[in-house]
Short mmCIF file of C-alpha atoms and ligand atoms in Angstrom, two decimals:
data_model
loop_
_atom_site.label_atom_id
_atom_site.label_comp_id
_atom_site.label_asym_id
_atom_site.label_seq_id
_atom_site.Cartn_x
_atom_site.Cartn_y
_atom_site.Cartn_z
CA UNK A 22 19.17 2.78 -0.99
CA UNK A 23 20.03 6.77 -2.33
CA UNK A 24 17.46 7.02 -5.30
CA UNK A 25 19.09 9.40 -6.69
CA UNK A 26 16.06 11.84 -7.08
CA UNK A 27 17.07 14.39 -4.41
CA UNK A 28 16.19 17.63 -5.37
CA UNK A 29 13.93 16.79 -8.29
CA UNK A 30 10.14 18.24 -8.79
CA UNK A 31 7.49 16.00 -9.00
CA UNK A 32 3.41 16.09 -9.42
CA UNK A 33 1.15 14.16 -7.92
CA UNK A 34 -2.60 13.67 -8.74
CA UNK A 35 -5.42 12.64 -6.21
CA UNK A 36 -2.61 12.67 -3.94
CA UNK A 37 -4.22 13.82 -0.30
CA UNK A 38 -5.08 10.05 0.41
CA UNK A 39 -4.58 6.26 -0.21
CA UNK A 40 -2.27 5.00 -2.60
CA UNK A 41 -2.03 8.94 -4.15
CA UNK A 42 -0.82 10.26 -0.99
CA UNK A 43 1.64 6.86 -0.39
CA UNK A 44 3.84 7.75 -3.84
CA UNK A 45 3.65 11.34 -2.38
CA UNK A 46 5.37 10.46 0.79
CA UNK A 47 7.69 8.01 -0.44
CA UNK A 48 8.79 10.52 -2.74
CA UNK A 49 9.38 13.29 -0.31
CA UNK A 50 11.34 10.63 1.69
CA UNK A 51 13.56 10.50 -1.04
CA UNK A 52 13.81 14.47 -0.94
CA UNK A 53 11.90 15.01 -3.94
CA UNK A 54 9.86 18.51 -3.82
CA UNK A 55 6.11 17.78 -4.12
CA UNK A 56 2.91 19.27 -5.91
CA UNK A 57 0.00 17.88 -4.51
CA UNK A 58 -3.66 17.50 -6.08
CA UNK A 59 -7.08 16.78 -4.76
CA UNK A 60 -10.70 18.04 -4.47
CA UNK A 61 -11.05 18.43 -0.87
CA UNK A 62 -9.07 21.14 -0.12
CA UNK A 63 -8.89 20.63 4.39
CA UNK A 64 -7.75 17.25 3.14
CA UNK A 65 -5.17 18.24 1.09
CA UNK A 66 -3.50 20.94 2.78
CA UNK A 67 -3.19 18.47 6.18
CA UNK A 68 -1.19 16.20 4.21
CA UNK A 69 0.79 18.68 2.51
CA UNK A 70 1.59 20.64 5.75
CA UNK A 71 2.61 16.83 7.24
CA UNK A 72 4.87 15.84 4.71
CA UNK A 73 6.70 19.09 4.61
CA UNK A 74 6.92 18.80 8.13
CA UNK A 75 8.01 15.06 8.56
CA UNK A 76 10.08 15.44 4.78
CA UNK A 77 11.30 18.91 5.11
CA UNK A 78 10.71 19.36 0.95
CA UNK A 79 8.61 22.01 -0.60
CA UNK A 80 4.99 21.10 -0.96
CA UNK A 81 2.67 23.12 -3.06
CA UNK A 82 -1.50 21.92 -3.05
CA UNK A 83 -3.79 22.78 -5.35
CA UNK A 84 -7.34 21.78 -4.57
CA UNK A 85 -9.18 21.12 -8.15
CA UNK A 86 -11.05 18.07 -10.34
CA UNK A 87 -7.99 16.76 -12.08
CA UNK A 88 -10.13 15.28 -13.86
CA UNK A 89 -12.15 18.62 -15.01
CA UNK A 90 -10.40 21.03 -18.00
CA UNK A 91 -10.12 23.99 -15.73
CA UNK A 92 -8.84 22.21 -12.47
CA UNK A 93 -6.31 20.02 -14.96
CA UNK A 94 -5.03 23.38 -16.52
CA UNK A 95 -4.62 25.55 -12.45
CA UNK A 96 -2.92 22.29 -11.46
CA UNK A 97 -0.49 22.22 -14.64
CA UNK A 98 0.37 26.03 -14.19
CA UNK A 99 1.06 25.53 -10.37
CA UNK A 100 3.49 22.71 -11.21
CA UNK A 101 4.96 24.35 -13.63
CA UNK A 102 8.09 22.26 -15.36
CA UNK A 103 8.09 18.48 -13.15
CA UNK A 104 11.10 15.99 -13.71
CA UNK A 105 8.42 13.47 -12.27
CA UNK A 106 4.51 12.94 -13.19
CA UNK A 107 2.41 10.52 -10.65
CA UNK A 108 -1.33 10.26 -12.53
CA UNK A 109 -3.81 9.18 -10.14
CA UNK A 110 -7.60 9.64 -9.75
CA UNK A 111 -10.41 8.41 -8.10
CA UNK A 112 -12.10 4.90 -9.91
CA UNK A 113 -15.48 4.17 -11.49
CA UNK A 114 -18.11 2.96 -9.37
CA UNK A 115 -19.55 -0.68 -9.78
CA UNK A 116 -21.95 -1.81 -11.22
CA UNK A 117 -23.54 -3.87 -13.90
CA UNK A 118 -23.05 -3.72 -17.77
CA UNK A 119 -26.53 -3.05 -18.24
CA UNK A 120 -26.11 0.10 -15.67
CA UNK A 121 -24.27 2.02 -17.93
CA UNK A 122 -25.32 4.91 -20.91
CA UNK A 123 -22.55 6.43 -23.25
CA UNK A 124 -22.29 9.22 -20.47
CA UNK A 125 -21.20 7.31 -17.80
CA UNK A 126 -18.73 5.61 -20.00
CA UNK A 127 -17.32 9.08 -21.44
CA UNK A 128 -16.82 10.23 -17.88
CA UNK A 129 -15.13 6.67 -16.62
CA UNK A 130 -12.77 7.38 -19.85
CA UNK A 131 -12.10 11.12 -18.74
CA UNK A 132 -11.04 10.57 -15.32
CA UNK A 133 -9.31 7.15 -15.80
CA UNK A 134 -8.15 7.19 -19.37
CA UNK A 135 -8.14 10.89 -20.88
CA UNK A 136 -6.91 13.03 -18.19
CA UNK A 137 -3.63 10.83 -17.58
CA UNK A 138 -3.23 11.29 -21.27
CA UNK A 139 -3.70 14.96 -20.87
CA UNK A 140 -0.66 15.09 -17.98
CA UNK A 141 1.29 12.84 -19.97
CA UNK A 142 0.94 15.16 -23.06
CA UNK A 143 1.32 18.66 -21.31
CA UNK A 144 4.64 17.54 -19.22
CA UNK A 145 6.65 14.77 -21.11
CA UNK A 146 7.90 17.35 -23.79
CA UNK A 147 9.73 19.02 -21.52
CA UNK A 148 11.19 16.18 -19.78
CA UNK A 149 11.99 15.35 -23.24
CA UNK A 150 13.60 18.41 -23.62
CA UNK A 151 15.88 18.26 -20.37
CA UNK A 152 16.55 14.54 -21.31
CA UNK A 153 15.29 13.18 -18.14
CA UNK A 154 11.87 11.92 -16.91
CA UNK A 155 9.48 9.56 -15.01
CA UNK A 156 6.40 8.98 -15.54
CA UNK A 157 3.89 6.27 -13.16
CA UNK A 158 0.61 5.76 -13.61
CA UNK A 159 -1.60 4.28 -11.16
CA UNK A 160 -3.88 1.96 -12.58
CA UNK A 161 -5.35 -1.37 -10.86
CA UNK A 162 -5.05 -5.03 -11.33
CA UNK A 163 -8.20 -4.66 -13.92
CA UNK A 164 -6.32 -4.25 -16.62
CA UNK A 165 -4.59 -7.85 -16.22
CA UNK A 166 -7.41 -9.61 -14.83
CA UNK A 167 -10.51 -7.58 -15.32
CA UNK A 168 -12.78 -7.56 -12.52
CA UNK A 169 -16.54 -8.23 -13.45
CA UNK A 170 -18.43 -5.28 -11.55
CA UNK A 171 -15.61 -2.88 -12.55
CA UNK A 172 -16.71 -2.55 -16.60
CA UNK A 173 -16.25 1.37 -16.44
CA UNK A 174 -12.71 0.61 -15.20
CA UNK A 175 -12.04 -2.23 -16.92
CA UNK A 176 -12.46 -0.82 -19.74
CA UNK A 177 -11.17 2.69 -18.85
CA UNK A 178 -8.10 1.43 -17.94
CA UNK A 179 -7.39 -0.63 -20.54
CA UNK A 180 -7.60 1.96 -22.76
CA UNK A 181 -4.33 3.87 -21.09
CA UNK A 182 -2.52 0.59 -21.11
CA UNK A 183 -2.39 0.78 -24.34
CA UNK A 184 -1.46 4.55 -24.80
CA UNK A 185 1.28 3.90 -22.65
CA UNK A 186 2.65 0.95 -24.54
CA UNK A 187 2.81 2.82 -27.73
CA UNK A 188 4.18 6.00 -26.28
CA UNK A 189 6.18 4.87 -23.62
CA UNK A 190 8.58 3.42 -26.31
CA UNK A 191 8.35 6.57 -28.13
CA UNK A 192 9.82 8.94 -25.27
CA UNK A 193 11.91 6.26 -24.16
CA UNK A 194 14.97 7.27 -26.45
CA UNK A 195 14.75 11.03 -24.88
CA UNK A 196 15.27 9.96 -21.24
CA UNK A 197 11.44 9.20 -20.13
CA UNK A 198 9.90 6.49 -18.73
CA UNK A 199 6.62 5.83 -18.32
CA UNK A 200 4.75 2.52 -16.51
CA UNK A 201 1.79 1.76 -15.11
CA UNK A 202 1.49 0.67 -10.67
CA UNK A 203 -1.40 -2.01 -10.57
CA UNK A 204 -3.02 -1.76 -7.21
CA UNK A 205 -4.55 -5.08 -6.01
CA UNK A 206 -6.31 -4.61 -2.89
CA UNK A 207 -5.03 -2.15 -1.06
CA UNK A 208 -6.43 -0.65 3.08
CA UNK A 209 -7.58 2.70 1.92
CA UNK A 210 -10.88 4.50 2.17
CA UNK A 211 -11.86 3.00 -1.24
CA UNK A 212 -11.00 -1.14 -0.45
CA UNK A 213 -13.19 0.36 2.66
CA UNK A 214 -15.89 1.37 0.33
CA UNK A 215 -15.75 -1.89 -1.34
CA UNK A 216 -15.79 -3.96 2.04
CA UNK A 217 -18.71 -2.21 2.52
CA UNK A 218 -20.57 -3.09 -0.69
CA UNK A 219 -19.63 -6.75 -0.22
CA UNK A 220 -20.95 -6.99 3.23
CA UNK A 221 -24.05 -4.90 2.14
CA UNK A 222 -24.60 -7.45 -0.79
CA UNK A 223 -23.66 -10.96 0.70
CA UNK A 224 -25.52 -9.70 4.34
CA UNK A 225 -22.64 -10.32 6.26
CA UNK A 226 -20.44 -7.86 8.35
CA UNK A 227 -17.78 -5.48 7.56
CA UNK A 228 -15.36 -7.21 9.28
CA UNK A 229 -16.65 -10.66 7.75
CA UNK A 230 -16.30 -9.46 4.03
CA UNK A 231 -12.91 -7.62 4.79
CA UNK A 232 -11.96 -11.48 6.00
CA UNK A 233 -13.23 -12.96 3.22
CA UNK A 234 -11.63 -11.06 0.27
CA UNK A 235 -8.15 -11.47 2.39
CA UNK A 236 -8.50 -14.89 2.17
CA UNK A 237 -8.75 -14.61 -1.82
CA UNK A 238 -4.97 -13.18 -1.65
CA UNK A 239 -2.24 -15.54 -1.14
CA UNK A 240 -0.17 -12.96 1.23
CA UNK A 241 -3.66 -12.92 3.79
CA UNK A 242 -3.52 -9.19 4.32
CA UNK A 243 -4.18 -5.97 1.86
CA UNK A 244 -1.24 -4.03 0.54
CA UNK A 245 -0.51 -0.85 2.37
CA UNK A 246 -0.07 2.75 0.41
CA UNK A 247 3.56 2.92 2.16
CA UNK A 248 4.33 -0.10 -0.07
CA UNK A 249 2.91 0.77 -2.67
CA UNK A 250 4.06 4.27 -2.46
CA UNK A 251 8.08 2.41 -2.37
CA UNK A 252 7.81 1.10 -5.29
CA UNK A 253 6.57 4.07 -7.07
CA UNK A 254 9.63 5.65 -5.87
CA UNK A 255 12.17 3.32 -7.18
CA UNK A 256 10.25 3.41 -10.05
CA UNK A 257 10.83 7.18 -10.44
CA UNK A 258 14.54 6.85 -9.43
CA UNK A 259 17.56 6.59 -11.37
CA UNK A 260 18.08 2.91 -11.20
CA UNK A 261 14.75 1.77 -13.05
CA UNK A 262 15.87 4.36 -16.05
CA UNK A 263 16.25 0.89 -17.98
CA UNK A 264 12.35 -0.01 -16.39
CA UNK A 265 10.14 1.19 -20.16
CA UNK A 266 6.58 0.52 -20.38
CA UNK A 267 5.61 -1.82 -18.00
CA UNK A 268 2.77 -2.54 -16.13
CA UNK A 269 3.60 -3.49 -12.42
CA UNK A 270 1.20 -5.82 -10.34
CA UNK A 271 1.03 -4.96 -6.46
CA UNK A 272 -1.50 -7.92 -5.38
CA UNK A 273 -0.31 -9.87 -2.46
CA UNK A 274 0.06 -12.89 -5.46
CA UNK A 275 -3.73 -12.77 -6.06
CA UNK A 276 -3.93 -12.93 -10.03
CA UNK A 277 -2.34 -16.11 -10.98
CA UNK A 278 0.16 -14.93 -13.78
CA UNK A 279 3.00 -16.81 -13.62
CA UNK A 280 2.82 -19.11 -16.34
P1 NAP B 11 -8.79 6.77 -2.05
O1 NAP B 11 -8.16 6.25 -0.81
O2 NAP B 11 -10.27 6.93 -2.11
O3 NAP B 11 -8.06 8.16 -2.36
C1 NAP B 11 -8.38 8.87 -3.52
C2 NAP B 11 -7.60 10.18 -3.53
O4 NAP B 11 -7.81 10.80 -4.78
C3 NAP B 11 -8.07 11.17 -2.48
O5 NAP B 11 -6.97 11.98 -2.10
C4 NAP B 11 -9.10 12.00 -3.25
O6 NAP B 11 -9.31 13.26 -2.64
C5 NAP B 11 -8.40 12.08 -4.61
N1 NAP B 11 -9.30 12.27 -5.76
C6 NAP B 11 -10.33 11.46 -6.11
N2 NAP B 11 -10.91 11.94 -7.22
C7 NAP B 11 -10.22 13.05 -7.58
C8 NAP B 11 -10.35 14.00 -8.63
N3 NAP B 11 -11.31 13.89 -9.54
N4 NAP B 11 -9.47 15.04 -8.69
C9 NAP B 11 -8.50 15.17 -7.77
N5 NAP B 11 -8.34 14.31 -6.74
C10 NAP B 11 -9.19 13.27 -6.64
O7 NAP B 11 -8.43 5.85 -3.32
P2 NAP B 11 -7.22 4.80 -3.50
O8 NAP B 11 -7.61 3.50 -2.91
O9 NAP B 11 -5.95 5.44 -3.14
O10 NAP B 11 -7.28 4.57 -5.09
C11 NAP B 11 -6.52 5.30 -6.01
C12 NAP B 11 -6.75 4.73 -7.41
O11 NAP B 11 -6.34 3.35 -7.42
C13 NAP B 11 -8.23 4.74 -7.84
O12 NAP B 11 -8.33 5.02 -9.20
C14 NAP B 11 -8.68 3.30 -7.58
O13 NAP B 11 -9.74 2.91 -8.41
C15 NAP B 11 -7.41 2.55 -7.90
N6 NAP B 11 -7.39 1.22 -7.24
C16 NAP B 11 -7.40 1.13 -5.88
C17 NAP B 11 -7.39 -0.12 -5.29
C18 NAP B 11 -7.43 -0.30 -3.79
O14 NAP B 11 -7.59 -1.43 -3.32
N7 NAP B 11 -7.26 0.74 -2.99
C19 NAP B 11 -7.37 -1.28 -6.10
C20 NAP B 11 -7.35 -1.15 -7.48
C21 NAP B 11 -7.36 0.13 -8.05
P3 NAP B 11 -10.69 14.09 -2.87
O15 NAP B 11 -11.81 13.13 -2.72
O16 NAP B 11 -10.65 15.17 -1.85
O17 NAP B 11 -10.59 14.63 -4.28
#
């Protein structure tokens, strides 16, 4: 299918791995040019130089804490005016609710909550403006079905939700769209990490615990960033212009929803 995006600009965030890097490559597939975000800047600049050599698109990479004032601000000036916004960072760490001071819950809100907001409020105007925008945001299958050691991004998360149900229907008349990608689990170096705490924890292997949390999800496998990345992409195309405020579940069928 032609998305229709050929040609457009896009930015993504904490996009030099994992499900970041996944929307970044499925948009270049679709010809979109790309500016690309993390810390690490060998990282980065790898995946940048592979796209633009498997995608042929421009690729621009600017190493900085998106979630940090002065990284957000050289990442907004290298990107310039985008026709497509990907927010992404990396999550909370887990933990129990008695773990957590007022710091560590301002910090969960600036990476997870605050500094999508701050994206969203520096670039929609002008996609306002040129009457034409798309906006995803990835968040994670907390926000329907909160997951107990995951308070910080729980509760992060839930407070973007409901930004972006409020605003989302506010830009929607100008062109924009915004929604939200919810990640079930998904084989990157962070469903890694968290193999890794559950074998730690229950005493059993890696390769035990990664067995037992497939078995919790009814398609027996984790989700991989190239689908997850696909569906970002037809989210950012031109047929899902009618697509306003939603909040997409990627999960293999592992939160029971349906009635
Ligand atoms: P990942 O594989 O660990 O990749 C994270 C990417 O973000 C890396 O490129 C990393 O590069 C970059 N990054 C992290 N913090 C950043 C920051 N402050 N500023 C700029 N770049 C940053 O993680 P993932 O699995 O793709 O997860 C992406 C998001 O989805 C996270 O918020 C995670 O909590 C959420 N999620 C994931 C799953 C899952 O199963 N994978 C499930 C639910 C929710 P650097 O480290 O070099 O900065």
């Amino acid at each position: 299918m032609d998305l229709g995006i050929s040609g457009k600009r896009a930015l993504v965030t904490a996009s030099s791995k994992g499900l970041g890097r996944g929307c970044a490559e499925a948009l270049a597939a679709a010809g979109v040019d790309l500016v690309l975000n993390a810390r690490g800047a060998e990282a980065l600049e790898a995946t940048a130089e592979a796209i633009r050599a498997e995608h042929g698109v421009e690729v621009t990479s600017v190493a900085a804490d998106i979630t940090d004032a002065a990284g957000r601000s050289a990442v907004l000036d290298a990107a310039g005016d985008v026709d497509i916004l990907v927010t992404n960072a990396g999550g909370p760490p887990p933990g129990m609710w008695t773990d957590w001071e007022r710091d560590d819950f301002v910090q969960a809100l600036d990476a997870n909550m605050l500094t999508p907001i701050a994206l969203i409020k520096a670039l929609v105007p002008g996609m306002m403006e040129r009457g034409w925008g798309r906006v995803v945001n990835i968040t994670s299958v907390s926000v329907k079905a909160p997951v107990p050691v995951l308070g910080l991004s729980n509760a992060a998360r839930a407070g973007l939700t409901g930004f972006v149900a409020g605003t989302s229907r506010q830009v929607a008349p100008h062109g924009v769209t915004i929604n939200n990608l919810l990640p079930g689990i998904h084989a990157t170096d962070r469903a890694v990490s968290l193999d890794k705490g559950v074998s730690e924890q229950a005493g059993i292997t890696f390769e035990e615990a990664k067995t037992q949390r497939e078995q919790t999800i009814p398609a027996r496998r984790y989700g991989t960033p190239e689908e997850f990345g696909a569906t970002c992409a037809f989210l950012c195309s031109q047929h899902a212009g009618f697509i306003v405020g939603q909040n997409v579940l990627l999960d293999g069928g592992a939160t029971n929803l349906s009635m």
